[in-house]
Amino acid sequence: MASETTSPLGPDVYDAEPIPESARAEIEALLSSGDLFRYKAASDSPVALLEREFAQFMGVPFALAVSSCSSALFLAMKALGLAPGDRVLLPAFTFAAVPSSVVHAGCQPVLVEVGANYRLDMADFEAKLQQGADAAIISHMRGHTSDMDAIMALCEAAGVPVIEDAAHSLGTLWSGRKIGTLGRIGCFSFQSFKLMNAGEGGMLITQDPDLIARAIIMSGAYEHNWKKHPVVQDRFAAWQNKLPLYNMRMNNLSATVLRPQLLEVPRRVRDGRANHDYVAERLNASPWLSVPPPLAQESRAPDSIQFNLVGFQSDQEAEAFRKAAGDKGVAVQVFGLSKDNARAFWNWQFIGPQSPLEKTRAMLMRACDVRLPARLKQPELDFIADALVAAAEAVKDQGVRHGQAVA
Ligand SMILES: *Cc1c(COP(=O)(O)O)cnc(C)c1O
């Protein structure tokens, strides 16, 4: 997250939930045995069990647990066989780790405009697809789903594989289908600010037997360790000794911390959405704040809220809002205003020249971000909504009075 610290005045929005009590006995057993390596056991290691349970939860045949979502994205590009210099489309509004994974895979990131609703600008996506693309990473940034019907139709017609960056979309549905299962490969994060928390961790899912076989080997299933993955045993011989081993495995302790949290996901999704929608309605009642609605096909799983400042003409005004909210106890990040923000594309100076991206820039200069974890209760939600509405009013009222005084 950003460097903003929580004011003692307001609710704590940064702490995660405790690791479920039910994990404790298993953690103790692991500490006693020291069996932290996933390939120590012949079968049914905690990592293997997590993979099976996650695949079942998502309704897909294959899941591979890895060290982070960034690792999953990197392995996805490698599994697809992307070559050095291949062009990978991705939204200009995402986290710096995503273009970084493209660079890590030796490919060229091509940023696509994102509109004021935080979703891919489909006209720009189509134009850049036509200019030539070898893959598309669809980052559902902050859990906002871009138009997957249009994206899949365009990419299928162009023969371009889609990787879903569902790091922040566990539990999100698109026309009833689980986000992460629509593209060729879906990638998830278990970093602490995501719905399931292992400190670090990730998951790659797919329905394609060759992609999973390649990803398993490259994740570090050296020699015959692929035998400990109870899937696609007929596919591994073809890839034996032919692929690099990037060693991006998950360890058993992380898996043990995660397994009971999978059972919590439906509750976290339900409460997170209810919290978000409650605060969204309160913010939308202010003339100065606007929460873009979900797309019609989308059922969201938010753990934070994003809103745009309306009628804030200058960056100074937007900054005054951020400061006023902070003074009232609610930490706000305006993505484009904080120095060196990892979600502002102009700070990704390692990716090479890009198109001007004026739309995305304009959005980032007025788009605000507030954490809203599922565990918050109504008084805390009211505190946050009250503070944000009052901060906007304070700034705009001052502006109006100042304007009148001058006139
Ligand atoms: C958190 C996040 C990532 C990075 O996940 P890691 O597990 O930290 O590598 C990538 N994309 C999005 C949209 C994220 O929110």
Tab-separated table of C-alpha atoms and ligand atoms in Angstrom:
chain	number	residue	atom	x	y	z
A	1	MET	CA	0.000	0.000	0.000
A	2	ALA	CA	0.982	3.630	0.028
A	3	SER	CA	3.092	5.212	2.677
A	4	GLU	CA	0.121	6.985	4.272
A	5	THR	CA	-0.115	6.105	7.928
A	6	THR	CA	-3.353	5.658	9.797
A	7	SER	CA	-4.344	8.538	12.018
A	8	PRO	CA	-5.111	7.522	15.595
A	9	LEU	CA	-8.454	9.304	15.099
A	10	GLY	CA	-9.890	6.977	12.486
A	11	PRO	CA	-10.573	3.259	12.150
A	12	ASP	CA	-7.586	1.009	11.485
A	13	VAL	CA	-7.869	-0.067	7.861
A	14	TYR	CA	-4.429	-1.627	7.460
A	15	ASP	CA	-4.405	-4.606	9.828
A	16	ALA	CA	-5.272	-7.957	8.278
A	17	GLU	CA	-7.612	-10.449	9.934
A	18	PRO	CA	-6.033	-12.993	12.285
A	19	ILE	CA	-5.007	-16.302	10.717
A	20	PRO	CA	-7.862	-18.728	11.491
A	21	GLU	CA	-7.386	-20.675	14.710
A	22	SER	CA	-7.870	-23.923	12.788
A	23	ALA	CA	-4.452	-23.445	11.121
A	24	ARG	CA	-2.553	-23.458	14.401
A	25	ALA	CA	-2.248	-27.234	14.994
A	26	GLU	CA	-1.005	-27.771	11.437
A	27	ILE	CA	1.524	-24.932	11.797
A	28	GLU	CA	2.820	-26.481	15.047
A	29	ALA	CA	3.214	-29.842	13.325
A	30	LEU	CA	5.175	-28.209	10.488
A	31	LEU	CA	7.437	-26.407	12.936
A	32	SER	CA	8.113	-29.706	14.720
A	33	SER	CA	8.843	-31.690	11.571
A	34	GLY	CA	10.643	-28.901	9.705
A	35	ASP	CA	8.954	-30.106	6.493
A	36	LEU	CA	8.650	-26.724	4.823
A	37	PHE	CA	9.630	-27.802	1.297
A	38	ARG	CA	6.654	-28.708	-0.886
A	39	TYR	CA	8.425	-31.622	-2.562
A	40	LYS	CA	9.601	-33.323	0.650
A	41	ALA	CA	6.459	-35.464	0.855
A	42	ALA	CA	5.595	-37.895	-1.931
A	43	SER	CA	2.050	-36.532	-2.072
A	44	ASP	CA	-0.507	-34.356	-0.295
A	45	SER	CA	1.909	-31.717	0.998
A	46	PRO	CA	0.077	-28.620	2.288
A	47	VAL	CA	0.990	-26.824	-0.979
A	48	ALA	CA	-0.434	-29.686	-3.066
A	49	LEU	CA	-3.613	-29.691	-0.968
A	50	LEU	CA	-3.986	-25.927	-1.333
A	51	GLU	CA	-3.640	-26.295	-5.113
A	52	ARG	CA	-6.345	-28.951	-5.187
A	53	GLU	CA	-8.698	-26.911	-2.973
A	54	PHE	CA	-8.106	-23.683	-4.886
A	55	ALA	CA	-8.732	-25.385	-8.231
A	56	GLN	CA	-11.966	-26.842	-6.855
A	57	PHE	CA	-13.001	-23.448	-5.497
A	58	MET	CA	-12.408	-21.842	-8.899
A	59	GLY	CA	-13.956	-24.716	-10.826
A	60	VAL	CA	-10.839	-25.339	-12.953
A	61	PRO	CA	-8.784	-28.513	-13.377
A	62	PHE	CA	-5.338	-27.014	-12.668
A	63	ALA	CA	-3.755	-24.686	-10.118
A	64	LEU	CA	-0.096	-24.026	-9.350
A	65	ALA	CA	0.901	-22.310	-6.104
A	66	VAL	CA	3.848	-19.935	-6.424
A	67	SER	CA	5.750	-17.280	-4.503
A	68	SER	CA	3.695	-14.249	-5.670
A	69	CYS	CA	1.228	-13.032	-8.264
A	70	SER	CA	4.213	-11.473	-10.054
A	71	SER	CA	5.749	-14.961	-10.294
A	72	ALA	CA	2.449	-16.319	-11.618
A	73	LEU	CA	2.305	-13.591	-14.294
A	74	PHE	CA	5.929	-14.236	-15.286
A	75	LEU	CA	5.375	-18.014	-15.497
A	76	ALA	CA	2.170	-17.426	-17.476
A	77	MET	CA	4.120	-15.563	-20.166
A	78	LYS	CA	6.843	-18.236	-20.148
A	79	ALA	CA	4.269	-21.063	-20.302
A	80	LEU	CA	2.647	-19.372	-23.300
A	81	GLY	CA	6.029	-19.413	-24.997
A	82	LEU	CA	6.336	-15.647	-25.452
A	83	ALA	CA	9.648	-14.696	-27.016
A	84	PRO	CA	12.006	-11.792	-26.247
A	85	GLY	CA	10.566	-8.525	-27.530
A	86	ASP	CA	7.003	-9.814	-27.804
A	87	ARG	CA	4.417	-7.104	-27.229
A	88	VAL	CA	2.183	-7.531	-24.191
A	89	LEU	CA	-0.801	-5.202	-23.791
A	90	LEU	CA	-1.737	-4.160	-20.263
A	91	PRO	CA	-3.750	-1.383	-18.630
A	92	ALA	CA	-1.889	1.837	-17.816
A	93	PHE	CA	-3.624	1.736	-14.409
A	94	THR	CA	-2.138	-1.161	-12.476
A	95	PHE	CA	0.578	-1.872	-9.948
A	96	ALA	CA	4.235	-1.505	-10.988
A	97	ALA	CA	4.814	-5.234	-10.425
A	98	VAL	CA	2.699	-6.024	-13.502
A	99	PRO	CA	4.744	-4.202	-16.182
A	100	SER	CA	7.779	-5.433	-14.228
A	101	SER	CA	6.735	-9.053	-14.771
A	102	VAL	CA	6.528	-8.322	-18.518
A	103	VAL	CA	10.047	-6.876	-18.486
A	104	HIS	CA	11.211	-9.861	-16.413
A	105	ALA	CA	9.841	-12.189	-19.109
A	106	GLY	CA	11.873	-10.253	-21.706
A	107	CYS	CA	8.760	-8.831	-23.362
A	108	GLN	CA	7.745	-5.285	-24.276
A	109	PRO	CA	4.911	-3.762	-22.181
A	110	VAL	CA	2.383	-1.771	-24.236
A	111	LEU	CA	0.204	0.359	-21.980
A	112	VAL	CA	-3.463	0.832	-22.851
A	113	GLU	CA	-5.591	3.789	-21.751
A	114	VAL	CA	-7.875	3.414	-18.743
A	115	GLY	CA	-10.978	5.582	-18.372
A	116	ALA	CA	-12.435	7.494	-15.430
A	117	ASN	CA	-14.239	4.280	-14.399
A	118	TYR	CA	-10.840	2.543	-13.838
A	119	ARG	CA	-11.501	0.077	-16.680
A	120	LEU	CA	-9.711	-0.451	-19.998
A	121	ASP	CA	-10.623	2.034	-22.712
A	122	MET	CA	-11.859	-0.399	-25.339
A	123	ALA	CA	-11.207	1.880	-28.327
A	124	ASP	CA	-7.543	2.209	-27.351
A	125	PHE	CA	-7.345	-1.521	-26.581
A	126	GLU	CA	-8.676	-2.377	-30.029
A	127	ALA	CA	-6.328	0.108	-31.716
A	128	LYS	CA	-3.261	-1.270	-29.922
A	129	LEU	CA	-4.351	-4.841	-30.597
A	130	GLN	CA	-4.451	-3.964	-34.278
A	131	GLN	CA	-0.968	-2.456	-34.119
A	132	GLY	CA	0.254	-5.915	-33.130
A	133	ALA	CA	0.210	-7.780	-29.834
A	134	ASP	CA	1.410	-11.203	-28.730
A	135	ALA	CA	-0.497	-11.385	-25.448
A	136	ALA	CA	-2.695	-9.251	-23.191
A	137	ILE	CA	-2.512	-9.079	-19.408
A	138	ILE	CA	-5.847	-7.838	-18.142
A	139	SER	CA	-5.157	-6.334	-14.729
A	140	HIS	CA	-8.450	-6.032	-12.891
A	141	MET	CA	-6.936	-3.201	-10.885
A	142	ARG	CA	-8.386	-2.800	-7.377
A	143	GLY	CA	-10.876	-5.476	-8.458
A	144	HIS	CA	-12.478	-3.351	-11.196
A	145	THR	CA	-13.294	-5.695	-14.069
A	146	SER	CA	-12.800	-4.435	-17.598
A	147	ASP	CA	-15.303	-5.471	-20.278
A	148	MET	CA	-14.296	-9.128	-20.537
A	149	ASP	CA	-16.907	-9.919	-23.215
A	150	ALA	CA	-15.400	-7.338	-25.576
A	151	ILE	CA	-11.810	-8.193	-24.599
A	152	MET	CA	-12.243	-11.953	-25.131
A	153	ALA	CA	-14.047	-11.434	-28.446
A	154	LEU	CA	-11.332	-9.099	-29.774
A	155	CYS	CA	-8.453	-11.254	-28.530
A	156	GLU	CA	-9.944	-14.499	-29.803
A	157	ALA	CA	-10.452	-12.924	-33.223
A	158	ALA	CA	-6.840	-11.713	-33.192
A	159	GLY	CA	-5.461	-15.004	-31.822
A	160	VAL	CA	-3.967	-13.192	-28.832
A	161	PRO	CA	-3.874	-15.103	-25.519
A	162	VAL	CA	-5.341	-13.368	-22.460
A	163	ILE	CA	-3.743	-13.588	-19.028
A	164	GLU	CA	-5.994	-12.327	-16.243
A	165	ASP	CA	-4.252	-10.492	-13.413
A	166	ALA	CA	-6.881	-11.349	-10.809
A	167	ALA	CA	-4.597	-10.451	-7.878
A	168	HIS	CA	-7.332	-8.290	-6.427
A	169	SER	CA	-10.348	-10.107	-7.877
A	170	LEU	CA	-10.677	-13.313	-5.898
A	171	GLY	CA	-14.445	-13.799	-5.578
A	172	THR	CA	-15.416	-11.399	-8.366
A	173	LEU	CA	-17.966	-12.747	-10.869
A	174	TRP	CA	-18.538	-11.795	-14.499
A	175	SER	CA	-21.983	-12.883	-15.723
A	176	GLY	CA	-21.793	-15.490	-12.964
A	177	ARG	CA	-18.368	-16.800	-14.061
A	178	LYS	CA	-15.369	-16.512	-11.758
A	179	ILE	CA	-12.838	-13.848	-12.705
A	180	GLY	CA	-9.505	-15.551	-13.391
A	181	THR	CA	-11.193	-18.372	-15.339
A	182	LEU	CA	-12.068	-16.341	-18.450
A	183	GLY	CA	-8.599	-15.975	-19.977
A	184	ARG	CA	-6.116	-18.724	-20.864
A	185	ILE	CA	-4.437	-18.233	-17.479
A	186	GLY	CA	-5.557	-16.505	-14.267
A	187	CYS	CA	-3.131	-15.168	-11.638
A	188	PHE	CA	-3.860	-14.411	-7.970
A	189	SER	CA	-1.964	-12.822	-5.087
A	190	PHE	CA	-1.808	-13.787	-1.407
A	191	GLN	CA	0.196	-10.720	-0.382
A	192	SER	CA	-1.162	-9.298	2.874
A	193	PHE	CA	-3.390	-6.610	1.336
A	194	LYS	CA	-5.339	-9.166	-0.719
A	195	LEU	CA	-8.375	-11.263	0.257
A	196	MET	CA	-6.241	-14.266	1.324
A	197	ASN	CA	-3.102	-13.381	3.257
A	198	ALA	CA	0.125	-15.367	3.537
A	199	GLY	CA	2.374	-12.310	3.644
A	200	GLU	CA	3.458	-13.326	0.142
A	201	GLY	CA	2.207	-15.927	-2.293
A	202	GLY	CA	0.390	-16.454	-5.560
A	203	MET	CA	-1.571	-18.906	-7.671
A	204	LEU	CA	-1.735	-19.629	-11.384
A	205	ILE	CA	-4.840	-21.363	-12.748
A	206	THR	CA	-5.640	-22.673	-16.215
A	207	GLN	CA	-7.689	-25.285	-18.018
A	208	ASP	CA	-4.881	-26.043	-20.490
A	209	PRO	CA	-2.870	-29.239	-19.732
A	210	ASP	CA	0.242	-28.150	-21.634
A	211	LEU	CA	0.318	-24.703	-20.049
A	212	ILE	CA	0.104	-26.174	-16.549
A	213	ALA	CA	2.754	-28.803	-17.303
A	214	ARG	CA	5.158	-26.129	-18.550
A	215	ALA	CA	4.371	-23.772	-15.661
A	216	ILE	CA	4.841	-26.535	-13.066
A	217	ILE	CA	8.289	-27.451	-14.385
A	218	MET	CA	9.439	-23.837	-14.721
A	219	SER	CA	8.169	-22.998	-11.211
A	220	GLY	CA	10.903	-25.349	-9.975
A	221	ALA	CA	9.658	-28.960	-10.240
A	222	TYR	CA	13.179	-30.132	-11.039
A	223	GLU	CA	14.060	-33.742	-11.940
A	224	HIS	CA	10.886	-35.785	-11.392
A	225	ASN	CA	9.162	-33.611	-8.813
A	226	TRP	CA	6.327	-33.100	-11.304
A	227	LYS	CA	5.210	-36.594	-10.220
A	228	LYS	CA	4.055	-34.951	-6.997
A	229	HIS	CA	1.479	-32.919	-8.944
A	230	PRO	CA	-1.467	-35.297	-9.427
A	231	VAL	CA	-2.335	-33.801	-12.843
A	232	VAL	CA	-1.437	-34.175	-16.553
A	233	GLN	CA	1.157	-36.894	-15.915
A	234	ASP	CA	1.138	-37.671	-19.650
A	235	ARG	CA	2.404	-34.158	-20.523
A	236	PHE	CA	5.610	-33.842	-18.514
A	237	ALA	CA	7.847	-36.227	-20.477
A	238	ALA	CA	7.692	-33.914	-23.488
A	239	TRP	CA	9.132	-31.034	-21.435
A	240	GLN	CA	11.615	-32.911	-19.240
A	241	ASN	CA	15.007	-31.106	-19.230
A	242	LYS	CA	13.811	-28.700	-21.941
A	243	LEU	CA	12.730	-25.769	-19.770
A	244	PRO	CA	14.546	-23.428	-17.386
A	245	LEU	CA	13.779	-23.761	-13.680
A	246	TYR	CA	12.931	-20.375	-12.201
A	247	ASN	CA	12.286	-21.613	-8.628
A	248	MET	CA	9.176	-19.669	-7.723
A	249	ARG	CA	7.657	-22.349	-5.506
A	250	MET	CA	5.412	-21.800	-2.507
A	251	ASN	CA	6.478	-23.309	0.819
A	252	ASN	CA	4.318	-25.451	3.107
A	253	LEU	CA	4.034	-22.855	5.856
A	254	SER	CA	2.423	-20.334	3.475
A	255	ALA	CA	0.019	-22.991	2.201
A	256	THR	CA	-0.930	-23.958	5.750
A	257	VAL	CA	-1.728	-20.359	6.586
A	258	LEU	CA	-3.827	-20.050	3.426
A	259	ARG	CA	-5.890	-23.256	3.406
A	260	PRO	CA	-8.377	-22.297	6.147
A	261	GLN	CA	-8.709	-18.806	4.662
A	262	LEU	CA	-10.195	-20.271	1.498
A	263	LEU	CA	-13.240	-21.132	3.610
A	264	GLU	CA	-13.456	-17.474	4.684
A	265	VAL	CA	-13.544	-16.118	1.147
A	266	PRO	CA	-17.353	-16.147	0.673
A	267	ARG	CA	-17.844	-14.244	3.942
A	268	ARG	CA	-15.063	-11.747	3.142
A	269	VAL	CA	-16.531	-11.186	-0.319
A	270	ARG	CA	-20.061	-10.676	1.009
A	271	ASP	CA	-19.017	-8.296	3.799
A	272	GLY	CA	-16.508	-6.448	1.633
A	273	ARG	CA	-19.121	-5.795	-1.036
A	274	ALA	CA	-21.751	-4.700	1.483
A	275	ASN	CA	-19.252	-2.334	3.145
A	276	HIS	CA	-18.169	-0.923	-0.199
A	277	ASP	CA	-21.691	-0.382	-1.479
A	278	TYR	CA	-22.770	1.292	1.755
A	279	VAL	CA	-19.904	3.791	1.658
A	280	ALA	CA	-20.324	4.268	-2.123
A	281	GLU	CA	-23.927	5.342	-1.652
A	282	ARG	CA	-22.928	7.850	1.008
A	283	LEU	CA	-20.123	9.292	-1.148
A	284	ASN	CA	-22.323	9.486	-4.234
A	285	ALA	CA	-24.758	11.665	-2.261
A	286	SER	CA	-22.050	14.362	-2.256
A	287	PRO	CA	-21.844	16.537	-5.368
A	288	TRP	CA	-18.025	16.460	-5.072
A	289	LEU	CA	-17.429	12.697	-4.949
A	290	SER	CA	-18.286	10.019	-7.495
A	291	VAL	CA	-17.928	6.241	-7.243
A	292	PRO	CA	-18.177	4.722	-10.732
A	293	PRO	CA	-20.804	1.943	-10.822
A	294	PRO	CA	-19.858	-1.671	-11.597
A	295	LEU	CA	-20.417	-2.919	-15.129
A	296	ALA	CA	-23.734	-4.751	-15.604
A	297	GLN	CA	-22.051	-8.187	-15.842
A	298	GLU	CA	-19.939	-7.601	-12.755
A	299	SER	CA	-20.424	-8.768	-9.167
A	300	ARG	CA	-17.504	-7.268	-7.248
A	301	ALA	CA	-15.411	-8.393	-4.266
A	302	PRO	CA	-13.886	-5.114	-3.036
A	303	ASP	CA	-11.667	-4.570	0.003
A	304	SER	CA	-11.119	-0.886	-0.769
A	305	ILE	CA	-13.035	1.937	-2.380
A	306	GLN	CA	-12.052	4.205	-5.264
A	307	PHE	CA	-13.823	7.445	-6.104
A	308	ASN	CA	-13.217	10.476	-8.296
A	309	LEU	CA	-13.108	14.081	-7.137
A	310	VAL	CA	-15.714	16.047	-9.115
A	311	GLY	CA	-15.177	19.702	-9.953
A	312	PHE	CA	-11.733	19.871	-8.375
A	313	GLN	CA	-10.021	22.070	-10.957
A	314	SER	CA	-6.495	22.050	-9.609
A	315	ASP	CA	-4.090	19.545	-8.127
A	316	GLN	CA	-3.818	21.891	-5.138
A	317	GLU	CA	-7.532	21.462	-4.457
A	318	ALA	CA	-7.245	17.679	-4.739
A	319	GLU	CA	-4.249	17.745	-2.408
A	320	ALA	CA	-6.202	19.906	0.049
A	321	PHE	CA	-8.933	17.263	0.070
A	322	ARG	CA	-6.427	14.500	0.784
A	323	LYS	CA	-4.963	16.513	3.636
A	324	ALA	CA	-8.369	17.425	5.093
A	325	ALA	CA	-9.471	13.765	5.055
A	326	GLY	CA	-6.207	12.743	6.696
A	327	ASP	CA	-6.680	15.378	9.404
A	328	LYS	CA	-10.083	13.842	10.077
A	329	GLY	CA	-8.513	10.394	10.466
A	330	VAL	CA	-8.975	8.814	7.023
A	331	ALA	CA	-5.882	8.130	4.914
A	332	VAL	CA	-6.589	8.808	1.232
A	333	GLN	CA	-4.177	8.282	-1.612
A	334	VAL	CA	-4.756	10.245	-4.797
A	335	PHE	CA	-2.931	7.876	-7.148
A	336	GLY	CA	-1.333	10.565	-9.301
A	337	LEU	CA	-0.470	13.067	-6.582
A	338	SER	CA	1.843	11.214	-4.219
A	339	LYS	CA	5.500	11.222	-5.225
A	340	ASP	CA	6.843	7.957	-6.685
A	341	ASN	CA	3.434	6.231	-6.484
A	342	ALA	CA	3.843	2.678	-7.821
A	343	ARG	CA	0.396	2.855	-9.504
A	344	ALA	CA	1.246	5.935	-11.592
A	345	PHE	CA	2.573	4.816	-14.975
A	346	TRP	CA	5.004	7.749	-15.338
A	347	ASN	CA	6.996	6.228	-12.491
A	348	TRP	CA	7.597	3.000	-14.479
A	349	GLN	CA	10.663	4.430	-16.150
A	350	PHE	CA	12.037	0.956	-16.891
A	351	ILE	CA	9.470	0.020	-19.581
A	352	GLY	CA	10.425	2.167	-22.552
A	353	PRO	CA	8.453	4.789	-24.493
A	354	GLN	CA	4.648	4.620	-24.505
A	355	SER	CA	1.732	6.481	-26.094
A	356	PRO	CA	0.701	9.739	-24.301
A	357	LEU	CA	-1.993	8.073	-22.111
A	358	GLU	CA	-3.685	11.403	-21.354
A	359	LYS	CA	-6.966	9.797	-20.253
A	360	THR	CA	-5.289	7.578	-17.704
A	361	ARG	CA	-3.198	10.491	-16.449
A	362	ALA	CA	-6.289	12.679	-15.974
A	363	MET	CA	-8.020	9.870	-14.076
A	364	LEU	CA	-5.015	9.249	-11.809
A	365	MET	CA	-4.856	12.949	-10.834
A	366	ARG	CA	-8.390	12.860	-9.346
A	367	ALA	CA	-8.910	9.186	-8.411
A	368	CYS	CA	-8.831	8.483	-4.689
A	369	ASP	CA	-8.189	5.233	-2.884
A	370	VAL	CA	-9.275	4.275	0.632
A	371	ARG	CA	-8.914	0.841	2.163
A	372	LEU	CA	-12.161	-0.731	3.346
A	373	PRO	CA	-11.481	-4.204	4.729
A	374	ALA	CA	-14.379	-6.637	5.117
A	375	ARG	CA	-14.015	-6.666	8.908
A	376	LEU	CA	-15.134	-3.010	9.319
A	377	LYS	CA	-18.483	-2.395	11.050
A	378	GLN	CA	-21.094	0.262	10.384
A	379	PRO	CA	-19.815	2.912	12.850
A	380	GLU	CA	-16.386	2.681	11.220
A	381	LEU	CA	-17.914	2.915	7.744
A	382	ASP	CA	-19.897	5.967	8.829
A	383	PHE	CA	-16.767	7.526	10.290
A	384	ILE	CA	-14.962	7.085	6.974
A	385	ALA	CA	-17.880	8.317	4.829
A	386	ASP	CA	-18.506	11.325	7.116
A	387	ALA	CA	-14.839	12.294	7.011
A	388	LEU	CA	-14.590	12.062	3.214
A	389	VAL	CA	-17.800	14.014	2.565
A	390	ALA	CA	-16.880	16.671	5.122
A	391	ALA	CA	-13.347	17.010	3.739
A	392	ALA	CA	-14.681	17.569	0.204
A	393	GLU	CA	-17.184	20.127	1.449
A	394	ALA	CA	-14.567	21.975	3.476
A	395	VAL	CA	-12.315	22.341	0.430
A	396	LYS	CA	-15.078	23.289	-2.005
A	397	ASP	CA	-16.847	25.712	0.373
A	398	GLN	CA	-13.592	27.523	0.930
A	399	GLY	CA	-13.082	27.637	-2.827
A	400	VAL	CA	-16.540	29.152	-3.386
A	401	ARG	CA	-16.123	31.742	-0.636
A	402	HIS	CA	-12.684	32.585	-1.938
A	403	GLY	CA	-14.143	32.937	-5.444
A	404	GLN	CA	-16.910	35.254	-4.223
A	405	ALA	CA	-14.477	37.370	-2.226
A	406	VAL	CA	-12.350	37.852	-5.309
A	407	ALA	CA	-15.393	38.679	-7.488
B	1	LIG	C1	-1.024	-6.957	-5.553
B	1	LIG	C2	-1.157	-6.927	-7.012
B	1	LIG	C3	-0.173	-7.504	-7.836
B	1	LIG	C4	1.125	-8.058	-7.309
B	1	LIG	O1	0.939	-9.190	-6.497
B	1	LIG	P1	2.220	-9.816	-5.751
B	1	LIG	O2	1.675	-11.092	-5.169
B	1	LIG	O3	2.626	-8.854	-4.695
B	1	LIG	O4	3.269	-10.053	-6.763
B	1	LIG	C5	-0.394	-7.509	-9.190
B	1	LIG	N1	-1.520	-6.975	-9.724
B	1	LIG	C6	-2.469	-6.413	-8.969
B	1	LIG	C7	-3.706	-5.861	-9.623
B	1	LIG	C8	-2.332	-6.359	-7.590
B	1	LIG	O5	-3.277	-5.797	-6.841
